[in-house]
Every structure is written in C-alpha cells, then in structure tokens.
Amino acid sequence: EVLLVESGGGLVKPGGSLRLSCSASGFTFSITWMSWFRQAPGKGLEWVGRIKSKSAGGTTDFPAPVKGRFTISRDDSKNTLYLQMNSLKTEDTAVYYCATDVYVWGQGTLVTVSS
Amino acid sequence: DIVMTQTPLSLSVTPGQSASISCKSSQSLLHPNGKTYLYWYLQKPGQPPQLLIYEVSNRFSGVPDRFSGSGSGTDFTLKISRVEAEDVGIYYCMEITQLPYTFGQGTKLEIK
C-alpha cells in the first residue's frame, strides 16, 4: 500500500523558513516523480511544485507564486521528499500535501504563517 | 496558465440518482504526445483529495464503476451514476498537460 506521511508543519513568522518532509513507503520511490500541493483554509487546491526522478533528470518545476522561494529535493536512500520554504508570506498558510506526482496524496501538514 | 472552469459549483442529489460535473479548460488539453492529461479528484470532508479518474476516462485503482469520465480537447465531464451517501464532498478537475498544473474551483456535492 502506498503511504505518504508529511511532517514539519507549524507556526512561522512572515519572512521565516520551514522545511517539510514526506516519508514514502509502499512503492519504488526512486523512480517516482513527486509533487507538493497545498490548500489554504476553506479554499481550493493549488500545485506547489514537482521533482522528477533522478533517471529523468531530477529537475524541479514551480508555479509563479512560489518560484524562487520554495525548493524541492529528494533523498532516494531514505525514501523522503522535502519542501524547503523560504521568505514565507501570510498567503502561504495552508495544508501542504505531498503526492506521488498526481496519484496518491498524503494526509497533509498545516503551515501557518503569522506574526 | 490554463484556466479550468467547473460547473456547477454545487449540486444536491437524491441517492440513487445520477450527477454530472462539467470541466472546461481555456486551452486544449491534448498533449503533443497524443495523451490528454485531465484528472478528477474527490475530497471528502476532513480528508486529502483522492484520485478518481486519470487521463480523462481511466478509473484509478479501487474506484467504483459508478464513476466515469469523458471528454476531449477543452470539454470534460465526470458522471456519477447511482449516487451514494459516501460520494459527498468536493470534486475537482485538474490538468497537467501544461505547467503549471491547474485545478478547477471545485464542485460541492451534497445528498438530499
């Protein structure tokens, strides 16, 4: 069974940084493209970025609202995905989900950006 | 960015009846490789989204055959036959034909 468990969420001040982790099991992590999504309170879904498998180049892509502030990395030896978030803004407040590209999503972790 | 527009934004359905949700994209979702990357999700209350349909019409693992997807180009439809109480939640369409991935606004399904 595919299982994704996010961690690292919490309260951070505007301008601060936070790193989320996503521990994966139940599938071959190293060959799987992975994505991050988010959902602001009471709002719809938004794609935050993706990382390709190393065999596909390991490159990352981001939408405009987070480009230059967020980075995604992966440690295939630990079956773990990361989302590094810098220069956080209040509008980044959301539940953050990792996903096996677009197929299976984790339960999410809440990030609150507030002074 | 491709804009995804869902209609209706809410619907109330009697158990056993069918329901349809439309999703229209601002550009064709047909990729040069011949595939169309249109997906449907259901987000049940308090849960993460779960994939129902991938690439327009393929049911994901474990999804009941009451759910079906159709469409092409810019017009897509999710149909739920014989709606059950467990189908309540918000349905989203999403495209990944072109970066960035974009979602529709969501359609809230309630049971009468």
mmCIF file with all atom_site columns, C-alpha atoms in Angstrom, chain A residues 23-90:
data_model
loop_
_atom_site.group_PDB
_atom_site.id
_atom_site.type_symbol
_atom_site.label_atom_id
_atom_site.label_alt_id
_atom_site.label_comp_id
_atom_site.label_asym_id
_atom_site.label_entity_id
_atom_site.label_seq_id
_atom_site.pdbx_PDB_ins_code
_atom_site.Cartn_x
_atom_site.Cartn_y
_atom_site.Cartn_z
_atom_site.occupancy
_atom_site.B_iso_or_equiv
_atom_site.pdbx_formal_charge
_atom_site.auth_seq_id
_atom_site.auth_comp_id
_atom_site.auth_asym_id
_atom_site.auth_atom_id
_atom_site.pdbx_PDB_model_num
ATOM 1  C CA . SER A 1 23 ? 8.213   9.934  4.184   1.00 0.00 ? 23 SER A CA 1
ATOM 2  C CA . ALA A 1 24 ? 7.203   7.448  1.495   1.00 0.00 ? 24 ALA A CA 1
ATOM 3  C CA . SER A 1 25 ? 6.623   3.700  1.513   1.00 0.00 ? 25 SER A CA 1
ATOM 4  C CA . GLY A 1 26 ? 4.822   1.022  -0.450  1.00 0.00 ? 26 GLY A CA 1
ATOM 5  C CA . PHE A 1 27 ? 6.242   1.898  -3.865  1.00 0.00 ? 27 PHE A CA 1
ATOM 6  C CA . THR A 1 28 ? 9.561   2.414  -5.634  1.00 0.00 ? 28 THR A CA 1
ATOM 7  C CA . PHE A 1 29 ? 10.261  5.968  -4.536  1.00 0.00 ? 29 PHE A CA 1
ATOM 8  C CA . SER A 1 30 ? 13.424  6.451  -6.578  1.00 0.00 ? 30 SER A CA 1
ATOM 9  C CA . ILE A 1 31 ? 11.678  6.137  -9.950  1.00 0.00 ? 31 ILE A CA 1
ATOM 10 C CA . THR A 1 32 ? 8.608   8.164  -8.986  1.00 0.00 ? 32 THR A CA 1
ATOM 11 C CA . TRP A 1 33 ? 8.089   11.804 -9.811  1.00 0.00 ? 33 TRP A CA 1
ATOM 12 C CA . MET A 1 34 ? 6.804   13.571 -6.707  1.00 0.00 ? 34 MET A CA 1
ATOM 13 C CA . SER A 1 35 ? 4.728   16.694 -6.187  1.00 0.00 ? 35 SER A CA 1
ATOM 14 C CA . TRP A 1 36 ? 3.670   19.071 -3.444  1.00 0.00 ? 36 TRP A CA 1
ATOM 15 C CA . PHE A 1 37 ? 0.224   20.633 -3.310  1.00 0.00 ? 37 PHE A CA 1
ATOM 16 C CA . ARG A 1 38 ? -1.441  22.955 -0.814  1.00 0.00 ? 38 ARG A CA 1
ATOM 17 C CA . GLN A 1 39 ? -4.880  24.045 0.300   1.00 0.00 ? 39 GLN A CA 1
ATOM 18 C CA . ALA A 1 40 ? -5.448  27.315 2.121   1.00 0.00 ? 40 ALA A CA 1
ATOM 19 C CA . PRO A 1 41 ? -8.144  27.189 4.827   1.00 0.00 ? 41 PRO A CA 1
ATOM 20 C CA . GLY A 1 42 ? -11.550 26.885 3.200   1.00 0.00 ? 42 GLY A CA 1
ATOM 21 C CA . LYS A 1 43 ? -10.066 27.239 -0.297  1.00 0.00 ? 43 LYS A CA 1
ATOM 22 C CA . GLY A 1 44 ? -9.342  25.066 -3.303  1.00 0.00 ? 44 GLY A CA 1
ATOM 23 C CA . LEU A 1 45 ? -6.291  23.083 -4.328  1.00 0.00 ? 45 LEU A CA 1
ATOM 24 C CA . GLU A 1 46 ? -3.044  24.547 -5.629  1.00 0.00 ? 46 GLU A CA 1
ATOM 25 C CA . TRP A 1 47 ? 0.014   22.852 -7.076  1.00 0.00 ? 47 TRP A CA 1
ATOM 26 C CA . VAL A 1 48 ? 3.234   23.927 -5.340  1.00 0.00 ? 48 VAL A CA 1
ATOM 27 C CA . GLY A 1 49 ? 5.869   22.110 -7.357  1.00 0.00 ? 49 GLY A CA 1
ATOM 28 C CA . ARG A 1 50 ? 7.311   18.811 -8.500  1.00 0.00 ? 50 ARG A CA 1
ATOM 29 C CA . ILE A 1 51 ? 10.583  16.937 -8.761  1.00 0.00 ? 51 ILE A CA 1
ATOM 30 C CA . LYS A 1 52 ? 11.326  14.373 -11.393 1.00 0.00 ? 52 LYS A CA 1
ATOM 31 C CA . SER A 1 53 ? 13.078  11.111 -10.677 1.00 0.00 ? 53 SER A CA 1
ATOM 32 C CA . LYS A 1 54 ? 16.866  11.165 -10.973 1.00 0.00 ? 54 LYS A CA 1
ATOM 33 C CA . SER A 1 55 ? 16.626  8.964  -14.037 1.00 0.00 ? 55 SER A CA 1
ATOM 34 C CA . ALA A 1 56 ? 14.510  11.684 -15.647 1.00 0.00 ? 56 ALA A CA 1
ATOM 35 C CA . GLY A 1 57 ? 16.991  14.369 -14.669 1.00 0.00 ? 57 GLY A CA 1
ATOM 36 C CA . GLY A 1 58 ? 15.864  15.133 -11.114 1.00 0.00 ? 58 GLY A CA 1
ATOM 37 C CA . THR A 1 59 ? 14.786  18.627 -12.141 1.00 0.00 ? 59 THR A CA 1
ATOM 38 C CA . THR A 1 60 ? 12.161  20.719 -10.399 1.00 0.00 ? 60 THR A CA 1
ATOM 39 C CA . ASP A 1 61 ? 9.304   22.934 -11.556 1.00 0.00 ? 61 ASP A CA 1
ATOM 40 C CA . PHE A 1 62 ? 7.329   25.533 -9.625  1.00 0.00 ? 62 PHE A CA 1
ATOM 41 C CA . PRO A 1 63 ? 4.383   27.847 -10.226 1.00 0.00 ? 63 PRO A CA 1
ATOM 42 C CA . ALA A 1 64 ? 4.929   31.605 -10.159 1.00 0.00 ? 64 ALA A CA 1
ATOM 43 C CA . PRO A 1 65 ? 3.641   32.258 -6.587  1.00 0.00 ? 65 PRO A CA 1
ATOM 44 C CA . VAL A 1 66 ? 6.423   30.171 -5.013  1.00 0.00 ? 66 VAL A CA 1
ATOM 45 C CA . LYS A 1 67 ? 9.174   30.214 -7.631  1.00 0.00 ? 67 LYS A CA 1
ATOM 46 C CA . GLY A 1 68 ? 12.430  31.477 -6.172  1.00 0.00 ? 68 GLY A CA 1
ATOM 47 C CA . ARG A 1 69 ? 11.206  30.972 -2.584  1.00 0.00 ? 69 ARG A CA 1
ATOM 48 C CA . PHE A 1 70 ? 10.495  27.227 -2.462  1.00 0.00 ? 70 PHE A CA 1
ATOM 49 C CA . THR A 1 71 ? 12.791  24.355 -3.362  1.00 0.00 ? 71 THR A CA 1
ATOM 50 C CA . ILE A 1 72 ? 12.091  20.634 -3.578  1.00 0.00 ? 72 ILE A CA 1
ATOM 51 C CA . SER A 1 73 ? 14.636  17.908 -3.005  1.00 0.00 ? 73 SER A CA 1
ATOM 52 C CA . ARG A 1 74 ? 14.625  14.180 -2.515  1.00 0.00 ? 74 ARG A CA 1
ATOM 53 C CA . ASP A 1 75 ? 16.729  11.597 -0.716  1.00 0.00 ? 75 ASP A CA 1
ATOM 54 C CA . ASP A 1 76 ? 16.109  8.337  -2.504  1.00 0.00 ? 76 ASP A CA 1
ATOM 55 C CA . SER A 1 77 ? 18.215  6.448  0.056   1.00 0.00 ? 77 SER A CA 1
ATOM 56 C CA . LYS A 1 78 ? 15.720  7.490  2.743   1.00 0.00 ? 78 LYS A CA 1
ATOM 57 C CA . ASN A 1 79 ? 12.561  7.441  0.590   1.00 0.00 ? 79 ASN A CA 1
ATOM 58 C CA . THR A 1 80 ? 11.978  11.018 1.659   1.00 0.00 ? 80 THR A CA 1
ATOM 59 C CA . LEU A 1 81 ? 10.820  14.133 -0.146  1.00 0.00 ? 81 LEU A CA 1
ATOM 60 C CA . TYR A 1 82 ? 11.453  17.657 1.120   1.00 0.00 ? 82 TYR A CA 1
ATOM 61 C CA . LEU A 1 83 ? 9.938   21.072 0.592   1.00 0.00 ? 83 LEU A CA 1
ATOM 62 C CA . GLN A 1 84 ? 12.126  23.973 1.709   1.00 0.00 ? 84 GLN A CA 1
ATOM 63 C CA . MET A 1 85 ? 10.077  27.141 2.088   1.00 0.00 ? 85 MET A CA 1
ATOM 64 C CA . ASN A 1 86 ? 11.839  30.477 2.477   1.00 0.00 ? 86 ASN A CA 1
ATOM 65 C CA . SER A 1 87 ? 10.619  34.074 2.678   1.00 0.00 ? 87 SER A CA 1
ATOM 66 C CA . LEU A 1 88 ? 7.242   32.837 3.813   1.00 0.00 ? 88 LEU A CA 1
ATOM 67 C CA . LYS A 1 89 ? 4.204   35.061 3.422   1.00 0.00 ? 89 LYS A CA 1
ATOM 68 C CA . THR A 1 90 ? 0.863   35.006 5.201   1.00 0.00 ? 90 THR A CA 1
#
